[in-house]
PDB file of C-alpha atoms in Angstrom:
ATOM      1  CA  MET A  26     -28.585   0.727   0.678  1.00  0.00           C
ATOM      2  CA  GLU A  27     -29.902   4.168  -0.306  1.00  0.00           C
ATOM      3  CA  HIS A  28     -30.402   5.538   3.185  1.00  0.00           C
ATOM      4  CA  PHE A  29     -26.492   5.077   3.859  1.00  0.00           C
ATOM      5  CA  TYR A  30     -25.657   7.613   1.276  1.00  0.00           C
ATOM      6  CA  GLN A  31     -26.580  11.159   0.541  1.00  0.00           C
ATOM      7  CA  LYS A  32     -27.181  12.999  -2.810  1.00  0.00           C
ATOM      8  CA  LEU A  33     -25.442  16.311  -2.993  1.00  0.00           C
ATOM      9  CA  GLN A  34     -24.851  19.116  -5.674  1.00  0.00           C
ATOM     10  CA  ILE A  35     -21.123  19.672  -6.007  1.00  0.00           C
ATOM     11  CA  GLU A  36     -18.815  21.519  -8.511  1.00  0.00           C
ATOM     12  CA  GLN A  37     -16.367  19.598 -10.444  1.00  0.00           C
ATOM     13  CA  ILE A  38     -13.298  20.669 -12.096  1.00  0.00           C
ATOM     14  CA  SER A  39     -12.487  18.986 -15.525  1.00  0.00           C
ATOM     15  CA  PRO A  40      -9.027  18.409 -16.817  1.00  0.00           C
ATOM     16  CA  SER A  41      -9.387  21.405 -19.057  1.00  0.00           C
ATOM     17  CA  GLY A  42      -9.916  23.541 -15.756  1.00  0.00           C
ATOM     18  CA  PHE A  43     -13.591  24.135 -16.584  1.00  0.00           C
ATOM     19  CA  ILE A  44     -15.838  24.079 -13.490  1.00  0.00           C
ATOM     20  CA  SER A  45     -19.333  22.629 -13.804  1.00  0.00           C
ATOM     21  CA  ALA A  46     -22.192  21.696 -11.609  1.00  0.00           C
ATOM     22  CA  LYS A  47     -22.656  18.059 -10.918  1.00  0.00           C
ATOM     23  CA  GLU A  48     -24.675  15.559  -8.752  1.00  0.00           C
ATOM     24  CA  ASP A  49     -22.941  13.430  -6.423  1.00  0.00           C
ATOM     25  CA  PHE A  50     -23.235  10.793  -3.673  1.00  0.00           C
ATOM     26  CA  VAL A  51     -21.478  10.811  -0.450  1.00  0.00           C
ATOM     27  CA  ILE A  52     -21.484   8.294   2.472  1.00  0.00           C
ATOM     28  CA  LYS A  53     -23.326   8.982   5.594  1.00  0.00           C
ATOM     29  CA  GLU A  54     -21.547   7.855   8.796  1.00  0.00           C
ATOM     30  CA  GLU A  55     -22.990   8.033  12.215  1.00  0.00           C
ATOM     31  CA  ARG A  56     -21.750   8.164  15.761  1.00  0.00           C
ATOM     32  CA  ILE A  57     -22.764   4.563  17.005  1.00  0.00           C
ATOM     33  CA  ALA A  58     -22.669   3.984  20.853  1.00  0.00           C
ATOM     34  CA  PHE A  59     -21.715   0.560  22.106  1.00  0.00           C
ATOM     35  CA  TYR A  60     -23.077  -0.502  25.517  1.00  0.00           C
ATOM     36  CA  LEU A  61     -21.747  -3.481  27.362  1.00  0.00           C
ATOM     37  CA  ASN A  62     -23.690  -4.953  30.327  1.00  0.00           C
ATOM     38  CA  GLY A  63     -25.479  -1.731  31.053  1.00  0.00           C
ATOM     39  CA  GLN A  64     -22.486   0.610  30.706  1.00  0.00           C
ATOM     40  CA  LYS A  65     -21.311   2.687  27.876  1.00  0.00           C
ATOM     41  CA  LEU A  66     -18.210   1.011  26.243  1.00  0.00           C
ATOM     42  CA  LEU A  67     -17.399   3.508  23.597  1.00  0.00           C
ATOM     43  CA  SER A  68     -18.634   5.197  20.407  1.00  0.00           C
ATOM     44  CA  VAL A  69     -17.403   4.612  16.876  1.00  0.00           C
ATOM     45  CA  MET A  70     -17.928   6.600  13.660  1.00  0.00           C
ATOM     46  CA  SER A  71     -19.475   3.870  11.288  1.00  0.00           C
ATOM     47  CA  VAL A  72     -21.916   3.132   8.591  1.00  0.00           C
ATOM     48  CA  PRO A  73     -25.020   2.318  10.581  1.00  0.00           C
ATOM     49  CA  TYR A  74     -25.767  -1.119   9.522  1.00  0.00           C
ATOM     50  CA  GLU A  75     -24.603  -4.533  10.833  1.00  0.00           C
ATOM     51  CA  GLN A  76     -24.054  -2.798  14.303  1.00  0.00           C
ATOM     52  CA  ASP A  77     -24.715  -5.924  16.116  1.00  0.00           C
ATOM     53  CA  TYR A  78     -21.960  -7.777  14.097  1.00  0.00           C
ATOM     54  CA  HIS A  79     -19.604  -4.853  14.673  1.00  0.00           C
ATOM     55  CA  LEU A  80     -19.962  -4.759  18.262  1.00  0.00           C
ATOM     56  CA  VAL A  81     -19.537  -8.556  18.678  1.00  0.00           C
ATOM     57  CA  GLY A  82     -16.602  -8.897  16.176  1.00  0.00           C
ATOM     58  CA  PHE A  83     -14.834  -5.930  17.920  1.00  0.00           C
ATOM     59  CA  LEU A  84     -15.115  -7.463  21.429  1.00  0.00           C
ATOM     60  CA  MET A  85     -13.968 -10.874  20.159  1.00  0.00           C
ATOM     61  CA  SER A  86     -11.041  -9.348  18.426  1.00  0.00           C
ATOM     62  CA  GLU A  87     -10.005  -7.797  21.696  1.00  0.00           C
ATOM     63  CA  GLY A  88     -10.613 -11.122  23.726  1.00  0.00           C
ATOM     64  CA  VAL A  89     -13.260  -9.374  25.852  1.00  0.00           C
ATOM     65  CA  LEU A  90     -15.914 -11.780  24.424  1.00  0.00           C
ATOM     66  CA  SER A  91     -14.368 -15.389  24.171  1.00  0.00           C
ATOM     67  CA  GLU A  92     -17.487 -17.124  22.526  1.00  0.00           C
ATOM     68  CA  VAL A  93     -20.828 -16.241  20.998  1.00  0.00           C
ATOM     69  CA  SER A  94     -22.366 -18.635  23.480  1.00  0.00           C
ATOM     70  CA  CYS A  95     -21.529 -16.154  26.287  1.00  0.00           C
ATOM     71  CA  ILE A  96     -23.929 -13.586  24.902  1.00  0.00           C
ATOM     72  CA  HIS A  97     -27.180 -13.272  26.755  1.00  0.00           C
ATOM     73  CA  SER A  98     -28.917 -10.668  24.673  1.00  0.00           C
ATOM     74  CA  ILE A  99     -28.235  -8.028  22.086  1.00  0.00           C
ATOM     75  CA  LYS A 100     -30.261  -5.251  20.666  1.00  0.00           C
ATOM     76  CA  ILE A 101     -29.929  -2.326  18.296  1.00  0.00           C
ATOM     77  CA  ALA A 102     -31.909   0.994  18.981  1.00  0.00           C
ATOM     78  CA  ASP A 103     -34.682   1.874  16.603  1.00  0.00           C
ATOM     79  CA  ASP A 104     -32.689   4.627  15.364  1.00  0.00           C
ATOM     80  CA  GLY A 105     -29.631   2.419  14.690  1.00  0.00           C
ATOM     81  CA  LYS A 106     -27.258   4.756  16.837  1.00  0.00           C
ATOM     82  CA  SER A 107     -27.034   2.420  19.856  1.00  0.00           C
ATOM     83  CA  VAL A 108     -26.264  -1.269  20.467  1.00  0.00           C
ATOM     84  CA  TRP A 109     -26.897  -2.974  23.834  1.00  0.00           C
ATOM     85  CA  LEU A 110     -25.087  -6.321  24.527  1.00  0.00           C
ATOM     86  CA  GLU A 111     -25.440  -8.301  27.766  1.00  0.00           C
ATOM     87  CA  ALA A 112     -22.849 -11.154  28.051  1.00  0.00           C
ATOM     88  CA  LYS A 113     -20.522 -13.040  30.079  1.00  0.00           C
ATOM     89  CA  ILE A 114     -17.203 -11.408  29.476  1.00  0.00           C
ATOM     90  CA  GLU A 115     -13.441 -11.767  30.311  1.00  0.00           C
ATOM     91  CA  GLU A 116     -13.152  -8.825  32.929  1.00  0.00           C
ATOM     92  CA  GLN A 117      -9.383  -8.696  32.720  1.00  0.00           C
ATOM     93  CA  MET A 118      -9.430  -8.199  28.924  1.00  0.00           C
ATOM     94  CA  LEU A 119     -11.992  -5.344  29.335  1.00  0.00           C
ATOM     95  CA  LYS A 120      -9.752  -3.630  31.877  1.00  0.00           C
ATOM     96  CA  ASN A 121      -6.716  -3.848  29.499  1.00  0.00           C
ATOM     97  CA  LEU A 122      -8.865  -2.401  26.917  1.00  0.00           C
ATOM     98  CA  PHE A 123      -8.987   0.903  28.718  1.00  0.00           C
ATOM     99  CA  ARG A 124      -5.843   0.638  30.804  1.00  0.00           C
ATOM    100  CA  GLU A 125      -3.581   1.378  28.003  1.00  0.00           C
ATOM    101  CA  LYS A 126      -4.839   2.235  24.515  1.00  0.00           C
ATOM    102  CA  THR A 127      -2.683   2.175  21.484  1.00  0.00           C
ATOM    103  CA  LEU A 128      -3.416   4.834  18.772  1.00  0.00           C
ATOM    104  CA  THR A 129      -3.605   2.609  15.743  1.00  0.00           C
ATOM    105  CA  SER A 130      -2.824   3.390  12.063  1.00  0.00           C
ATOM    106  CA  GLY A 131      -6.465   3.019  11.068  1.00  0.00           C
ATOM    107  CA  CYS A 132      -9.629   5.105  11.215  1.00  0.00           C
ATOM    108  CA  CYS A 133     -12.900   5.259  13.113  1.00  0.00           C
ATOM    109  CA  VAL A 134     -12.330   2.977  15.873  1.00  0.00           C
ATOM    110  CA  GLY A 135      -8.668   4.063  16.032  1.00  0.00           C
ATOM    111  CA  VAL A 136      -7.548   2.345  19.389  1.00  0.00           C
ATOM    112  CA  ALA A 137      -6.979  -0.998  20.643  1.00  0.00           C
ATOM    113  CA  GLY A 138      -6.149  -2.033  24.140  1.00  0.00           C
ATOM    114  CA  ASN A 139      -5.111  -5.761  23.916  1.00  0.00           C
ATOM    115  CA  LEU A 140      -2.604  -5.712  21.122  1.00  0.00           C
ATOM    116  CA  GLU A 141       0.822  -6.981  22.549  1.00  0.00           C
ATOM    117  CA  ASP A 142      -0.167  -9.561  25.059  1.00  0.00           C
ATOM    118  CA  ASN A 143      -2.456 -11.575  22.492  1.00  0.00           C
ATOM    119  CA  VAL A 144      -0.086 -11.318  19.610  1.00  0.00           C
ATOM    120  CA  VAL A 145       2.954 -12.789  21.238  1.00  0.00           C
ATOM    121  CA  THR A 146       1.160 -15.638  23.018  1.00  0.00           C
ATOM    122  CA  LYS A 147      -0.685 -17.073  19.995  1.00  0.00           C
ATOM    123  CA  PHE A 148       0.258 -18.952  16.908  1.00  0.00           C
ATOM    124  CA  ILE A 149      -1.873 -20.187  13.878  1.00  0.00           C
ATOM    125  CA  PRO A 150      -0.587 -23.834  13.025  1.00  0.00           C
ATOM    126  CA  SER A 151      -3.408 -24.457  10.504  1.00  0.00           C
ATOM    127  CA  PRO A 152      -2.471 -26.824   7.659  1.00  0.00           C
ATOM    128  CA  CYS A 153      -4.929 -24.900   5.330  1.00  0.00           C
ATOM    129  CA  LYS A 154      -3.576 -24.383   1.679  1.00  0.00           C
ATOM    130  CA  ILE A 155      -4.978 -22.761  -1.285  1.00  0.00           C
ATOM    131  CA  THR A 156      -3.959 -22.724  -5.111  1.00  0.00           C
ATOM    132  CA  THR A 157      -2.930 -19.596  -6.880  1.00  0.00           C
ATOM    133  CA  LYS A 158      -5.874 -20.274  -9.293  1.00  0.00           C
ATOM    134  CA  LYS A 159      -8.378 -20.220  -6.482  1.00  0.00           C
ATOM    135  CA  LEU A 160      -6.839 -17.306  -4.772  1.00  0.00           C
ATOM    136  CA  PHE A 161      -7.262 -15.178  -7.653  1.00  0.00           C
ATOM    137  CA  GLU A 162     -10.780 -16.505  -8.230  1.00  0.00           C
ATOM    138  CA  TYR A 163     -11.736 -15.268  -4.878  1.00  0.00           C
ATOM    139  CA  LEU A 164     -10.061 -11.923  -5.591  1.00  0.00           C
ATOM    140  CA  ARG A 165     -12.146 -11.437  -8.628  1.00  0.00           C
ATOM    141  CA  ILE A 166     -15.166 -12.065  -6.352  1.00  0.00           C
ATOM    142  CA  PHE A 167     -13.890  -9.509  -3.892  1.00  0.00           C
ATOM    143  CA  GLU A 168     -13.165  -6.871  -6.551  1.00  0.00           C
ATOM    144  CA  VAL A 169     -16.734  -6.748  -7.821  1.00  0.00           C
ATOM    145  CA  ASN A 170     -17.865  -3.360  -6.663  1.00  0.00           C
ATOM    146  CA  THR A 171     -20.954  -2.983  -4.261  1.00  0.00           C
ATOM    147  CA  GLU A 172     -23.682  -0.439  -4.352  1.00  0.00           C
ATOM    148  CA  LEU A 173     -22.159   1.754  -1.650  1.00  0.00           C
ATOM    149  CA  PHE A 174     -18.560   1.799  -3.204  1.00  0.00           C
ATOM    150  CA  LEU A 175     -20.054   2.370  -6.687  1.00  0.00           C
ATOM    151  CA  LYS A 176     -22.224   5.410  -5.325  1.00  0.00           C
ATOM    152  CA  THR A 177     -19.672   6.994  -3.040  1.00  0.00           C
ATOM    153  CA  GLY A 178     -16.141   5.458  -3.497  1.00  0.00           C
ATOM    154  CA  CYS A 179     -15.965   5.799   0.198  1.00  0.00           C
ATOM    155  CA  VAL A 180     -15.929   2.352   1.959  1.00  0.00           C
ATOM    156  CA  HIS A 181     -13.728  -0.445   2.889  1.00  0.00           C
ATOM    157  CA  LYS A 182     -14.569  -4.064   2.313  1.00  0.00           C
ATOM    158  CA  ALA A 183     -13.836  -7.219   4.138  1.00  0.00           C
ATOM    159  CA  MET A 184     -14.650 -10.748   2.689  1.00  0.00           C
ATOM    160  CA  LEU A 185     -14.301 -13.950   4.551  1.00  0.00           C
ATOM    161  CA  VAL A 186     -14.129 -17.206   2.751  1.00  0.00           C
ATOM    162  CA  MET A 187     -15.095 -20.311   4.701  1.00  0.00           C
ATOM    163  CA  GLY A 188     -15.150 -23.325   2.337  1.00  0.00           C
ATOM    164  CA  GLU A 189     -18.118 -22.644   0.031  1.00  0.00           C
ATOM    165  CA  GLU A 190     -19.427 -20.015   2.229  1.00  0.00           C
ATOM    166  CA  ILE A 191     -18.493 -16.197   1.507  1.00  0.00           C
ATOM    167  CA  LEU A 192     -19.403 -13.281   3.834  1.00  0.00           C
ATOM    168  CA  ILE A 193     -18.879  -9.659   2.977  1.00  0.00           C
ATOM    169  CA  SER A 194     -19.236  -6.495   5.075  1.00  0.00           C
ATOM    170  CA  GLU A 195     -18.231  -2.846   4.319  1.00  0.00           C
ATOM    171  CA  ASP A 196     -17.695   0.333   6.479  1.00  0.00           C
ATOM    172  CA  ILE A 197     -15.861   3.580   6.220  1.00  0.00           C
ATOM    173  CA  GLY A 198     -13.229   2.113   8.352  1.00  0.00           C
ATOM    174  CA  ARG A 199     -11.127  -0.845   7.423  1.00  0.00           C
ATOM    175  CA  HIS A 200     -11.137  -1.967  11.066  1.00  0.00           C
ATOM    176  CA  ASN A 201     -14.721  -1.778  11.232  1.00  0.00           C
ATOM    177  CA  ALA A 202     -15.308  -3.658   8.139  1.00  0.00           C
ATOM    178  CA  ILE A 203     -13.275  -6.659   9.508  1.00  0.00           C
ATOM    179  CA  ASP A 204     -15.038  -6.520  12.931  1.00  0.00           C
ATOM    180  CA  LYS A 205     -18.363  -6.718  11.107  1.00  0.00           C
ATOM    181  CA  VAL A 206     -17.557  -9.655   8.922  1.00  0.00           C
ATOM    182  CA  MET A 207     -15.947 -11.343  11.939  1.00  0.00           C
ATOM    183  CA  GLY A 208     -18.949 -10.712  14.074  1.00  0.00           C
ATOM    184  CA  LYS A 209     -21.327 -11.886  11.303  1.00  0.00           C
ATOM    185  CA  ALA A 210     -19.527 -15.105  10.913  1.00  0.00           C
ATOM    186  CA  ARG A 211     -19.324 -15.992  14.533  1.00  0.00           C
ATOM    187  CA  MET A 212     -22.892 -15.028  15.237  1.00  0.00           C
ATOM    188  CA  GLN A 213     -24.186 -17.138  12.211  1.00  0.00           C
ATOM    189  CA  GLY A 214     -22.293 -20.069  13.709  1.00  0.00           C
ATOM    190  CA  PHE A 215     -19.369 -20.311  11.311  1.00  0.00           C
ATOM    191  CA  ASN A 216     -16.013 -21.503  12.332  1.00  0.00           C
ATOM    192  CA  THR A 217     -13.344 -19.147  11.045  1.00  0.00           C
ATOM    193  CA  GLN A 218     -10.545 -21.626  11.502  1.00  0.00           C
ATOM    194  CA  ASP A 219      -8.993 -22.396   8.139  1.00  0.00           C
ATOM    195  CA  SER A 220     -10.694 -19.494   6.422  1.00  0.00           C
ATOM    196  CA  ILE A 221      -9.297 -16.806   4.241  1.00  0.00           C
ATOM    197  CA  LEU A 222      -9.727 -12.943   4.949  1.00  0.00           C
ATOM    198  CA  PHE A 223      -9.767 -10.483   2.101  1.00  0.00           C
ATOM    199  CA  VAL A 224      -9.500  -6.815   2.943  1.00  0.00           C
ATOM    200  CA  SER A 225      -9.148  -3.532   0.925  1.00  0.00           C
ATOM    201  CA  GLY A 226      -7.021  -1.683   3.398  1.00  0.00           C
ATOM    202  CA  ARG A 227      -3.330  -1.748   4.252  1.00  0.00           C
ATOM    203  CA  LEU A 228      -2.069  -4.719   6.458  1.00  0.00           C
ATOM    204  CA  SER A 229      -0.747  -3.037   9.725  1.00  0.00           C
ATOM    205  CA  LEU A 230      -0.251  -4.738  13.143  1.00  0.00           C
ATOM    206  CA  GLU A 231      -3.891  -4.415  14.473  1.00  0.00           C
ATOM    207  CA  MET A 232      -5.285  -5.914  11.301  1.00  0.00           C
ATOM    208  CA  ILE A 233      -3.097  -9.102  11.746  1.00  0.00           C
ATOM    209  CA  VAL A 234      -4.096  -9.220  15.506  1.00  0.00           C
ATOM    210  CA  LYS A 235      -7.860  -9.290  14.454  1.00  0.00           C
ATOM    211  CA  ALA A 236      -7.009 -12.301  12.163  1.00  0.00           C
ATOM    212  CA  VAL A 237      -5.075 -14.173  14.901  1.00  0.00           C
ATOM    213  CA  MET A 238      -7.829 -13.728  17.554  1.00  0.00           C
ATOM    214  CA  HIS A 239     -10.281 -15.458  15.129  1.00  0.00           C
ATOM    215  CA  ASN A 240      -7.682 -18.088  14.102  1.00  0.00           C
ATOM    216  CA  ILE A 241      -7.673 -17.003  10.398  1.00  0.00           C
ATOM    217  CA  PRO A 242      -4.444 -18.451   8.660  1.00  0.00           C
ATOM    218  CA  ILE A 243      -4.486 -16.570   5.505  1.00  0.00           C
ATOM    219  CA  VAL A 244      -4.808 -12.822   5.078  1.00  0.00           C
ATOM    220  CA  VAL A 245      -5.073 -10.993   1.586  1.00  0.00           C
ATOM    221  CA  SER A 246      -5.238  -7.292   0.821  1.00  0.00           C
ATOM    222  CA  LYS A 247      -5.243  -5.369  -2.265  1.00  0.00           C
ATOM    223  CA  ALA A 248      -3.106  -2.775  -0.470  1.00  0.00           C
ATOM    224  CA  ALA A 249       0.304  -2.878   1.144  1.00  0.00           C
ATOM    225  CA  ALA A 250       1.742  -4.402   4.326  1.00  0.00           C
ATOM    226  CA  THR A 251       3.646  -2.476   7.046  1.00  0.00           C
ATOM    227  CA  PHE A 252       6.813  -3.752   8.775  1.00  0.00           C
ATOM    228  CA  MET A 253       4.989  -4.420  12.057  1.00  0.00           C
ATOM    229  CA  GLY A 254       2.059  -6.070  10.319  1.00  0.00           C
ATOM    230  CA  ILE A 255       4.680  -8.487   8.480  1.00  0.00           C
ATOM    231  CA  LYS A 256       6.636  -9.176  11.709  1.00  0.00           C
ATOM    232  CA  ALA A 257       3.436  -9.965  13.646  1.00  0.00           C
ATOM    233  CA  ALA A 258       2.159 -12.356  10.867  1.00  0.00           C
ATOM    234  CA  GLN A 259       5.558 -14.015  10.761  1.00  0.00           C
ATOM    235  CA  GLU A 260       5.646 -14.546  14.604  1.00  0.00           C
ATOM    236  CA  THR A 261       1.840 -15.696  14.623  1.00  0.00           C
ATOM    237  CA  GLY A 262       1.809 -18.066  11.788  1.00  0.00           C
ATOM    238  CA  VAL A 263      -0.343 -16.006   9.403  1.00  0.00           C
ATOM    239  CA  THR A 264       0.154 -16.195   5.601  1.00  0.00           C
ATOM    240  CA  LEU A 265       0.220 -12.457   4.601  1.00  0.00           C
ATOM    241  CA  ILE A 266      -0.318 -11.460   1.110  1.00  0.00           C
ATOM    242  CA  GLY A 267      -0.544  -7.869  -0.128  1.00  0.00           C
ATOM    243  CA  PHE A 268      -0.729  -5.879  -3.474  1.00  0.00           C
ATOM    244  CA  ALA A 269      -3.128  -8.599  -4.606  1.00  0.00           C
ATOM    245  CA  ARG A 270      -4.284  -7.211  -7.909  1.00  0.00           C
ATOM    246  CA  GLY A 271      -5.448  -9.013 -11.163  1.00  0.00           C
ATOM    247  CA  GLU A 272      -3.046 -11.851 -11.485  1.00  0.00           C
ATOM    248  CA  ARG A 273      -0.244 -10.702  -9.255  1.00  0.00           C
ATOM    249  CA  ALA A 274       0.394 -10.651  -5.464  1.00  0.00           C
ATOM    250  CA  ASN A 275       3.292 -10.405  -2.860  1.00  0.00           C
ATOM    251  CA  ILE A 276       3.679 -13.119  -0.285  1.00  0.00           C
ATOM    252  CA  TYR A 277       5.242 -11.729   2.773  1.00  0.00           C
ATOM    253  CA  THR A 278       5.105 -14.583   5.283  1.00  0.00           C
ATOM    254  CA  HIS A 279       4.491 -18.352   5.454  1.00  0.00           C
ATOM    255  CA  SER A 280       4.277 -18.971   1.771  1.00  0.00           C
ATOM    256  CA  GLY A 281       3.765 -22.795   2.152  1.00  0.00           C
ATOM    257  CA  ARG A 282      -0.051 -22.247   2.260  1.00  0.00           C
ATOM    258  CA  ILE A 283      -0.035 -21.200  -1.274  1.00  0.00           C
ATOM    259  CA  VAL A 284       0.450 -23.835  -3.886  1.00  0.00           C
TER     260      VAL A 284
END
């Protein structure tokens, strides 16, 4: 992970007002270009690792790519700054992605083209349940700091729990982190149905959409939820939990899955 952050000399102000020299580490983001079927799709500011998972997760979250089996090939450039994907895609969803973009409340990707139509037509009927004890056990795993966060304090995390399997991804953007862990799960052959998604960022509308597109019934965050995020979760059958810290959490929707 060392090549994803940079050592710098900075000056730090102490509580007493004294200014001193200090060595610090900062995250190194890059502009990553995504190519789909020979055409440039978009560029994102991202930490340059798990770029293939990132692209696949993003396209599946947008409905452009329906299944991993539709992928013909995927390649990451030697410098890590470009990803090429050849796949059978949903052409109309691709057109929608660029027809009318919605500026999201997030960072890095920052746009989504297929929010409304996908949200209102899908419902997660999963009977999945989890005890509060197990929920907080997973939360403690989620709260263990990674090297990137310990060094820089500048990354979001997404953790997907699928039975006994746990996958984790990080990025400077909360949307990117989710897309990466989703793409990782799908490309490794996991079924995300009846899984639990833990995230570090706030629970806004577009975050719920990503969960719904992967049939995830329970979403948990250490941060707050927005009104539109809560509304979307209620309408789509997602159990939404925010401010999950220590042994406390707020359940906003569909509390029957928490026992």
